[in-house]
Short mmCIF file of C-alpha atoms in Angstrom, two decimals:
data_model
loop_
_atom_site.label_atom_id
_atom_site.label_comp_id
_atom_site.label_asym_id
_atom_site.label_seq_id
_atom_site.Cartn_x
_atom_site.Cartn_y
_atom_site.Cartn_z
CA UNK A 995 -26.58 219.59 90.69
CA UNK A 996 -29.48 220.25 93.05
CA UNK A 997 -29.41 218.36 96.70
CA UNK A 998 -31.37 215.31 96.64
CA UNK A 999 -34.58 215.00 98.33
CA UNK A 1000 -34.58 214.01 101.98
CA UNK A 1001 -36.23 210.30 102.41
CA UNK A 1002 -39.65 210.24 103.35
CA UNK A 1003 -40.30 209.95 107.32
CA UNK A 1004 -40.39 205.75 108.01
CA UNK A 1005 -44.13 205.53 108.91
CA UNK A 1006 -45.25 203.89 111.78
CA UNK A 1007 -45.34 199.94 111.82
CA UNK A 1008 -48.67 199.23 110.76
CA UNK A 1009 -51.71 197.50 112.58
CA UNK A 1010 -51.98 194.02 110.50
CA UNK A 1011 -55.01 193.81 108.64
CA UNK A 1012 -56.88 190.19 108.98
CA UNK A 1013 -60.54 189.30 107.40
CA UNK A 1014 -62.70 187.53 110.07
CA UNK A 1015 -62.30 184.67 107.87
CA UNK A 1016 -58.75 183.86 108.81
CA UNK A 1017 -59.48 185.47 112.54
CA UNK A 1018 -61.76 182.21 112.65
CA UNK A 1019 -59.72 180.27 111.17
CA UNK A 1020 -56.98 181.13 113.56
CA UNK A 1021 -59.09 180.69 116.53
CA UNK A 1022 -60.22 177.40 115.86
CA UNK A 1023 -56.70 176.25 115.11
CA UNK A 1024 -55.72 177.43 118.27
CA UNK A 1025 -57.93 175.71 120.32
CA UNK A 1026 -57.84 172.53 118.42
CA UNK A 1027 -53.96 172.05 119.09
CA UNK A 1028 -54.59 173.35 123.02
CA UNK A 1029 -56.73 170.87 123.95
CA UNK A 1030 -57.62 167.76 121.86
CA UNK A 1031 -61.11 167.49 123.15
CA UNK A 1032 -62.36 169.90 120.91
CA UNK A 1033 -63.19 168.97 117.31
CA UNK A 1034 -65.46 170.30 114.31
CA UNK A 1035 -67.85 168.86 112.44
CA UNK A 1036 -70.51 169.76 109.73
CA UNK A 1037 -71.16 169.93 105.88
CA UNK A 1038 -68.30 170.60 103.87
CA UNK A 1039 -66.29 171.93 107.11
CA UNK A 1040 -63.41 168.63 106.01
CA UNK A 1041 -62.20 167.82 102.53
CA UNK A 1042 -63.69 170.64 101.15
CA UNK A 1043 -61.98 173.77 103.44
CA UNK A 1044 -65.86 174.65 104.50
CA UNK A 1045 -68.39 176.24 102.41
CA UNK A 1046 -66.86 179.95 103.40
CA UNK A 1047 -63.33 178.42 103.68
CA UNK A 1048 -63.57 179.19 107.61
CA UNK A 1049 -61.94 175.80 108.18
CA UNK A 1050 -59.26 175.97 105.37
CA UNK A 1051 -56.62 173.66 106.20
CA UNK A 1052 -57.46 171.94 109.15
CA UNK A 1053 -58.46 168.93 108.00
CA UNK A 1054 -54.95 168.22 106.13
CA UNK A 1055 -53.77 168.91 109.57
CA UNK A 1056 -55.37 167.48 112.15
CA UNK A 1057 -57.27 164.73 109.82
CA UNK A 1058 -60.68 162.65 109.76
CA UNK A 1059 -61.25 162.24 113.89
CA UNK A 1060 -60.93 165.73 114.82
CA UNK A 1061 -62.13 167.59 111.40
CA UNK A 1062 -65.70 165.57 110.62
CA UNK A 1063 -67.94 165.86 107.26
CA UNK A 1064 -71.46 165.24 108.14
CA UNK A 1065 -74.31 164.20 105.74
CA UNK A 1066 -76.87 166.92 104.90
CA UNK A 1067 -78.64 166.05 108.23
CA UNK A 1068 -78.78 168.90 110.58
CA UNK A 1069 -80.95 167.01 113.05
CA UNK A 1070 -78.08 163.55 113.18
CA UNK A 1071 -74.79 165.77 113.45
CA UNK A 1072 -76.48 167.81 116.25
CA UNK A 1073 -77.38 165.43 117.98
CA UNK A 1074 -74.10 163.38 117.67
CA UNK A 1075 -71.99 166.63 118.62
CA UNK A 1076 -74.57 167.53 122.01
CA UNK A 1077 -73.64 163.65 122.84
CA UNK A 1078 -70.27 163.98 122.05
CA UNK A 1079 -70.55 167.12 124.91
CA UNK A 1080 -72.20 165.25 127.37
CA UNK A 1081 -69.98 163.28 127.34
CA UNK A 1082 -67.04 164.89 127.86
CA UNK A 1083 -65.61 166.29 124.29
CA UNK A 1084 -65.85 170.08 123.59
CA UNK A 1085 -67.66 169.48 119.76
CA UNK A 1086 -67.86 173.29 117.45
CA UNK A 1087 -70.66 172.33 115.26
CA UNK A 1088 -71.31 174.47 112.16
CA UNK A 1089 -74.19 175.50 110.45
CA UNK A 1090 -73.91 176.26 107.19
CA UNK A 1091 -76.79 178.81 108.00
CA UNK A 1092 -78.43 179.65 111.05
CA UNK A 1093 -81.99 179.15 109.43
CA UNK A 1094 -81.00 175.30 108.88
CA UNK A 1095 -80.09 175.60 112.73
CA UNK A 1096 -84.42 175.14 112.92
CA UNK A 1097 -84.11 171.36 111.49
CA UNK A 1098 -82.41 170.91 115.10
CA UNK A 1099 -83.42 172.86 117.25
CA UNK A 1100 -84.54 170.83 119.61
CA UNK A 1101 -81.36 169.29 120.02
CA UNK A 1102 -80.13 172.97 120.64
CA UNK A 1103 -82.72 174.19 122.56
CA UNK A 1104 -84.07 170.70 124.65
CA UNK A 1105 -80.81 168.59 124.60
CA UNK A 1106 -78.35 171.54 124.91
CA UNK A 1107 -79.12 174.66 126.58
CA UNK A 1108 -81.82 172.39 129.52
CA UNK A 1109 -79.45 169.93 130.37
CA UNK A 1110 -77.30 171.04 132.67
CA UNK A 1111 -79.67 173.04 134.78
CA UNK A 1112 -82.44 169.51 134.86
CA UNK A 1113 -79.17 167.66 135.75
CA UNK A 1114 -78.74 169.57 138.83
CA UNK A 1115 -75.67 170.50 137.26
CA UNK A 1116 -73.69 167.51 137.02
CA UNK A 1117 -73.88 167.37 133.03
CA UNK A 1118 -72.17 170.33 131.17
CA UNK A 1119 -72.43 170.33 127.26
CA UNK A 1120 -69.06 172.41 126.77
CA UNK A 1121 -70.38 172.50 122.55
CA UNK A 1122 -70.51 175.97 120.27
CA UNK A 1123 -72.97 175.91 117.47
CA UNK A 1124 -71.26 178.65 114.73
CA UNK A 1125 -71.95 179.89 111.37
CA UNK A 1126 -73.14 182.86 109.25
CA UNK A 1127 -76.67 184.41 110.81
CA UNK A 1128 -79.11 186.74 109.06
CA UNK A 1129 -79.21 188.23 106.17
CA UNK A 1130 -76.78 187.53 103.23
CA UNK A 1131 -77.17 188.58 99.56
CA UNK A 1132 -79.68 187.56 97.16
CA UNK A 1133 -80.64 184.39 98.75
CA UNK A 1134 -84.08 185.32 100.47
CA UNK A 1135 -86.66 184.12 102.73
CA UNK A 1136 -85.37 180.96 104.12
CA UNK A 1137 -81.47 182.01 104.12
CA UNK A 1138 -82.14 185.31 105.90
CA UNK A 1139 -83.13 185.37 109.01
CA UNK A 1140 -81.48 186.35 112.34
CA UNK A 1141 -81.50 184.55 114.97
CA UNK A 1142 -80.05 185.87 118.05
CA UNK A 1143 -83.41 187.34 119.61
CA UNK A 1144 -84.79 183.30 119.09
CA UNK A 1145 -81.18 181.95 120.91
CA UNK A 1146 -81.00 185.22 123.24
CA UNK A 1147 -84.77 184.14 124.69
CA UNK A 1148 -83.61 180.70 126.01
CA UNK A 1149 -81.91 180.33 129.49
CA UNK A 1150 -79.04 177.34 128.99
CA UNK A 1151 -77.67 179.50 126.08
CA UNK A 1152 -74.57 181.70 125.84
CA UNK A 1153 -75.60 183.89 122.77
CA UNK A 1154 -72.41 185.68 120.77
CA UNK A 1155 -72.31 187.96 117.97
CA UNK A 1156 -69.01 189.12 116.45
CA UNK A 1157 -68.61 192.32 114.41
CA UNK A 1158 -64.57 192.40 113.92
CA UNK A 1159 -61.85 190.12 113.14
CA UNK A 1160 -60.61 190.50 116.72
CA UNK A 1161 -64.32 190.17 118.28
CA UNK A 1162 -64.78 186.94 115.77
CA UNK A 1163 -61.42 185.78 117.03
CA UNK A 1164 -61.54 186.09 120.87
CA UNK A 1165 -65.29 185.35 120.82
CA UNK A 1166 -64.97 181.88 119.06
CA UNK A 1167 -61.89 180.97 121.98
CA UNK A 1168 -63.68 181.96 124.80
CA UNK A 1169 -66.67 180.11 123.22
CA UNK A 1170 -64.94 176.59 123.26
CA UNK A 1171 -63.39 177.24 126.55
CA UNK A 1172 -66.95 177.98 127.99
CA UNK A 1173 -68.27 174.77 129.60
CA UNK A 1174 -71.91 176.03 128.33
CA UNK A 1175 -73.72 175.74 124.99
CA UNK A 1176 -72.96 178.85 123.50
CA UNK A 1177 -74.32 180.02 120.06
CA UNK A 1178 -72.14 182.02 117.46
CA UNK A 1179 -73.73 184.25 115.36
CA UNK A 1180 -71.53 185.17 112.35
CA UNK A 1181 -71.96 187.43 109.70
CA UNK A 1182 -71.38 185.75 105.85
CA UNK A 1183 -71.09 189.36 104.37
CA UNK A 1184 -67.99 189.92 107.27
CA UNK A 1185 -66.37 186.95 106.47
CA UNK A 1186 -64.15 188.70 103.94
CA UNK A 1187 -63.97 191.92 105.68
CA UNK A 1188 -60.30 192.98 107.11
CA UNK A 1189 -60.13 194.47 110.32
CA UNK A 1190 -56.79 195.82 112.01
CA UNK A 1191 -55.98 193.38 114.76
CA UNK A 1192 -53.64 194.41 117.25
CA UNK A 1193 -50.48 192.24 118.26
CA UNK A 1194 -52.17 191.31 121.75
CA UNK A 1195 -55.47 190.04 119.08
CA UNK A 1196 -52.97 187.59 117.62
CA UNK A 1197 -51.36 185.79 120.60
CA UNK A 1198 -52.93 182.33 121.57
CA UNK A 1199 -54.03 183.21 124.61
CA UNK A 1200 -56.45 185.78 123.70
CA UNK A 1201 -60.03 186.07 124.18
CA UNK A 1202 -62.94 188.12 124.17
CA UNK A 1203 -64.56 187.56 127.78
CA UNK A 1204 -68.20 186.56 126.78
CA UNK A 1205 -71.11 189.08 128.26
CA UNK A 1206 -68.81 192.50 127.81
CA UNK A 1207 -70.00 194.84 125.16
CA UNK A 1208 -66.96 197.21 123.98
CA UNK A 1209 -67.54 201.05 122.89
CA UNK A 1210 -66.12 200.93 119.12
CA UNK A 1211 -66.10 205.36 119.19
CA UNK A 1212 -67.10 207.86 122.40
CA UNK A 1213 -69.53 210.54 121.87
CA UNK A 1214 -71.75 213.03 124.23
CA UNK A 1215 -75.29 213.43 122.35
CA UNK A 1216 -76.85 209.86 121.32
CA UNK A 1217 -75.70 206.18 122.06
CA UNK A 1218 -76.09 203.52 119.19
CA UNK A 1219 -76.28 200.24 120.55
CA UNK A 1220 -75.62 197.85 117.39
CA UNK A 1221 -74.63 193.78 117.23
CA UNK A 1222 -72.93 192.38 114.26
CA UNK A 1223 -73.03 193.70 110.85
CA UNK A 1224 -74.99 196.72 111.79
CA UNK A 1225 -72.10 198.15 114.00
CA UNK A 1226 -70.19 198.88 111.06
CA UNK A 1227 -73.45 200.88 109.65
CA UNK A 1228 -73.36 202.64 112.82
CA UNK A 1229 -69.88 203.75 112.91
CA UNK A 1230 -70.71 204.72 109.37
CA UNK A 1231 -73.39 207.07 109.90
CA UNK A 1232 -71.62 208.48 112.99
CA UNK A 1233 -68.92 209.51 110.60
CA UNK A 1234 -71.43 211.86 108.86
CA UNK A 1235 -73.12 212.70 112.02
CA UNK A 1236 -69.72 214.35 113.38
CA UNK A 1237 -69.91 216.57 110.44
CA UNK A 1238 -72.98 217.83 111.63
CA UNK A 1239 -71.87 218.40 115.05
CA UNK A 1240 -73.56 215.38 116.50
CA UNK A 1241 -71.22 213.40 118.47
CA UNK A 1242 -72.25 209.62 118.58
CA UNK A 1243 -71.40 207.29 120.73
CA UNK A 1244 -71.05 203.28 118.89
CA UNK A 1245 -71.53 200.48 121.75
CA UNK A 1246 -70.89 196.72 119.80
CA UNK A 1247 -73.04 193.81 121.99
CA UNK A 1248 -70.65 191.77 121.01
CA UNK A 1249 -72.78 189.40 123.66
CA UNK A 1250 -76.84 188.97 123.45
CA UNK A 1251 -76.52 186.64 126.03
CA UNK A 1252 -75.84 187.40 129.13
CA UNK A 1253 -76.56 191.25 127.74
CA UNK A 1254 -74.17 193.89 128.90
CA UNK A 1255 -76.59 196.43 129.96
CA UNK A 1256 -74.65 198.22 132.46
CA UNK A 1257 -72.62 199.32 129.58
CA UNK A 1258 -75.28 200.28 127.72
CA UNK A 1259 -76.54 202.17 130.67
CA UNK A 1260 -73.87 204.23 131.76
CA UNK A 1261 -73.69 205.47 127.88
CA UNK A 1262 -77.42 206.66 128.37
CA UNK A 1263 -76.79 208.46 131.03
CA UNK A 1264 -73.61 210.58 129.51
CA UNK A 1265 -75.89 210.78 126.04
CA UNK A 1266 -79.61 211.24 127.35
CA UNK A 1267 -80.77 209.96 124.17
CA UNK A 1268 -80.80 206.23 122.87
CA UNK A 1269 -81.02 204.47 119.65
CA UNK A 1270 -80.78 200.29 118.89
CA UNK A 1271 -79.69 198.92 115.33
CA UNK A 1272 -80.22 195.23 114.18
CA UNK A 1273 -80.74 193.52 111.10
CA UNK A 1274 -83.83 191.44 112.59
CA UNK A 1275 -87.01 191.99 113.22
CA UNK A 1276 -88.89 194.38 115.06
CA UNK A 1277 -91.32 192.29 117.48
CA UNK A 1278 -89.50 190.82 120.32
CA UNK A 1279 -86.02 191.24 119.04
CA UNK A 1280 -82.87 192.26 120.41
CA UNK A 1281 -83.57 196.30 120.29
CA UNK A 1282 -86.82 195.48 121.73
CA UNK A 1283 -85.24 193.69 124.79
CA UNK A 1284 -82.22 196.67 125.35
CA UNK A 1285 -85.40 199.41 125.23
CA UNK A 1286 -87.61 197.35 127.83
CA UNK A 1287 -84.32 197.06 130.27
CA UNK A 1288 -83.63 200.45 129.82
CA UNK A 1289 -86.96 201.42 130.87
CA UNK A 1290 -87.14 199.33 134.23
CA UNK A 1291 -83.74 200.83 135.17
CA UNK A 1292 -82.46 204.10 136.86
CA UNK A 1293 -80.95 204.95 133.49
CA UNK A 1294 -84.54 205.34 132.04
CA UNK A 1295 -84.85 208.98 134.34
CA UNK A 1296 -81.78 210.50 132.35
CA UNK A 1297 -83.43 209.72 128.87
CA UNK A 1298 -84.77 213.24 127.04
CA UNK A 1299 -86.77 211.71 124.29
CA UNK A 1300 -88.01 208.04 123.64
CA UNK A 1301 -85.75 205.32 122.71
CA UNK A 1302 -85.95 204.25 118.98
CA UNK A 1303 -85.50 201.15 117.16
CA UNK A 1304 -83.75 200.67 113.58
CA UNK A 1305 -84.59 197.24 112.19
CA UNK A 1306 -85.06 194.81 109.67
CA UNK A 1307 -88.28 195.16 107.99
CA UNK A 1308 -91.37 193.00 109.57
CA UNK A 1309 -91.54 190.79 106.32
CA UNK A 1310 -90.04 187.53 105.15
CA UNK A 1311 -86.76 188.47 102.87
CA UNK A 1312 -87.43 189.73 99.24
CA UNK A 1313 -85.37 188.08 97.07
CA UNK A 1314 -85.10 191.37 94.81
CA UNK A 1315 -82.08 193.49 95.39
CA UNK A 1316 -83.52 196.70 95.67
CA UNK A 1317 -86.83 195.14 97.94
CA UNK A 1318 -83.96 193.13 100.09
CA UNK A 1319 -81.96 197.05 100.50
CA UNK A 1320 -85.29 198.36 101.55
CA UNK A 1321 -85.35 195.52 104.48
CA UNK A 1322 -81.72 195.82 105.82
CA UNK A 1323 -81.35 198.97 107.85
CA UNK A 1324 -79.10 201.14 105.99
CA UNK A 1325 -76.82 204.02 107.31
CA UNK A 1326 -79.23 206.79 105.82
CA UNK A 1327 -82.22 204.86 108.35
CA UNK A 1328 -79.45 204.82 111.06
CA UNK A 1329 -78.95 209.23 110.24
CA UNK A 1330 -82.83 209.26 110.13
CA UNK A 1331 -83.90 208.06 113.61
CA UNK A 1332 -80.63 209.63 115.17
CA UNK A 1333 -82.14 213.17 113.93
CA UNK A 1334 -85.23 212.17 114.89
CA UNK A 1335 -84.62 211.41 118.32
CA UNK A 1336 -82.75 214.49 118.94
CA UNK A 1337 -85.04 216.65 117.20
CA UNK A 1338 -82.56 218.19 114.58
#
């Protein structure tokens, strides 16, 4: 009888995979057994798991005074959960969508992010605002929107915006533990994304220090700079670009407030050539802001064509799938300006 086939090599123990659903989840569990200050509150977030299951199971365990249903009244639970900060609590209130953030936005923007520097400040408001930002599927105008050039404009505000599970994860900790209202922009079409997250990603005491972008892949002839969603469109077109011979190199915000332009400098300088992704719009958004800094800084003398911006499209959200593609900057527009910028 023939020998018998040597076993297959034992492959190397894999990276976990986690969706940035349960990365969430796992954060805010975390930090609601460390420290009992900090609660949740919102529509749905209690007896119902939360409308994208982000809070599954906390309410069973940590019950009515630290997991807290709200009516359908962004203005009242805002307001309640800035108080609740002021006064000495460390409240994560949720959003169901950042364009029903607007019904209380001057809580956010008046209460919040102007209270602690009017109060000389002796008044912190320790509070995170979270939920899904921008664009979704299907659900148009008014549930579409992104938000984080409005937040990243007002001085007060800590602005975050996760891309991975570990990002999500260590963003949302170092959130509560900030002592300063910081706004989480989260992405509904991530939420069910997995992401390897490495063993250090899953201990309790890890977080994503807020105001450090991270560079996702190295490259020599064009930076992306990307937030959010859009980072995984970059690394998508810098895939194809490789095959090509263009070497791209990805840089994820993961901050839009304080902005990490140092990093975003140094990368211009290797690369000579920059382009800025975002799902929002053009006129005074986030790209617009990265281009502008660029220009007043010593990195602007090592640029060897114009910066270029990939964005949403400057129109309220069709509701039609194939008008709504056309508005969402997809990895062929990402290829597009890329080529154009280094005249290939």
């Amino acid at each position: 009888p023939g020998a018998r086939a040597a076993p297959p090599p034992c492959p190397a123990a894999a990276v976990p995979q986690v969706t940035v659903r349960d990365a969430l989840n796992q954060a805010l569990d975390e930090e609601l057994e460390r420290d009992e200050r900090v609660f949740l509150l919102g529509e749905e977030v209690a007896q119902y798991d939360g409308a994208y299951k982000i809070s599954r199971g906390l309410w069973k365990k940590y019950g009515d005074k630290r997991i807290i249903d709200t009516p359908i009244s962004e203005m009242g639970f805002t307001g309640i959960a800035v108080g609740a900060a002021m006064a000495g609590l460390r409240p994560v209130c949720e959003f169901m969508t950042f364009n029903f953030s607007m019904q209380a936005i001057d809580q956010v923007i008046n209460s919040a992010a102007k209270t602690c520097y009017m109060s000389a400040g002796s008044i912190p408001v320790p509070i995170v605002f979270r939920g899904p930002n921008g664009a979704s599927a299907g659900v148009a105008a008014q549930h579409s929107q992104c938000f984080a050039a409005w937040y990243g404009h007002c001085p007060g505000l800590k602005v975050v915006s996760p891309w991975s599970s570990e990002d999500a994860k260590g963003l949302l900790k170092a959130s509560i533990r900030d002592d300063n209202p910081v706004v989480m922009l989260e992405n509904e079409l991530l939420y069910g994304v997995p992401f390897e997250m490495s063993e250090e990603a899953q201990s309790k005491d890890f977080v994503v220090p807020i105001g450090k972008a991270k560079i996702e892949r190295q490259g020599t002839h064009v930076t992306l700079v990307s937030h959010s969603r859009p980072v995984g469109h970059c690394l998508e077109a810098a895939a194809v670009l490789a095959k090509e011979g263009v070497e791209c190199e990805v840089i994820n915000l993961r901050t839009i407030r304080p902005m990490d332009i140092e990093a975003v400098e140094a990368s211009v300088v290797k690369t000579n050539h920059l382009v800025t992704v975002e799902g929002g719009w053009p006129q005074f958004g986030v790209g617009a802001e990265i281009c502008a800094r660029i220009m007043e800084g010593s990195a602007f003398n090592y640029l060897d064509a114009p910066a270029v911006r990939v964005t949403g499209a400057d129109v309220p959200m069709p509701y039609a799938k194939i008008l709504e593609d056309n508005c969402i900057p997809q990895v062929k527009d990402i290829i597009f300006a890329v080529k154009k910028t280094l005249n290939i």
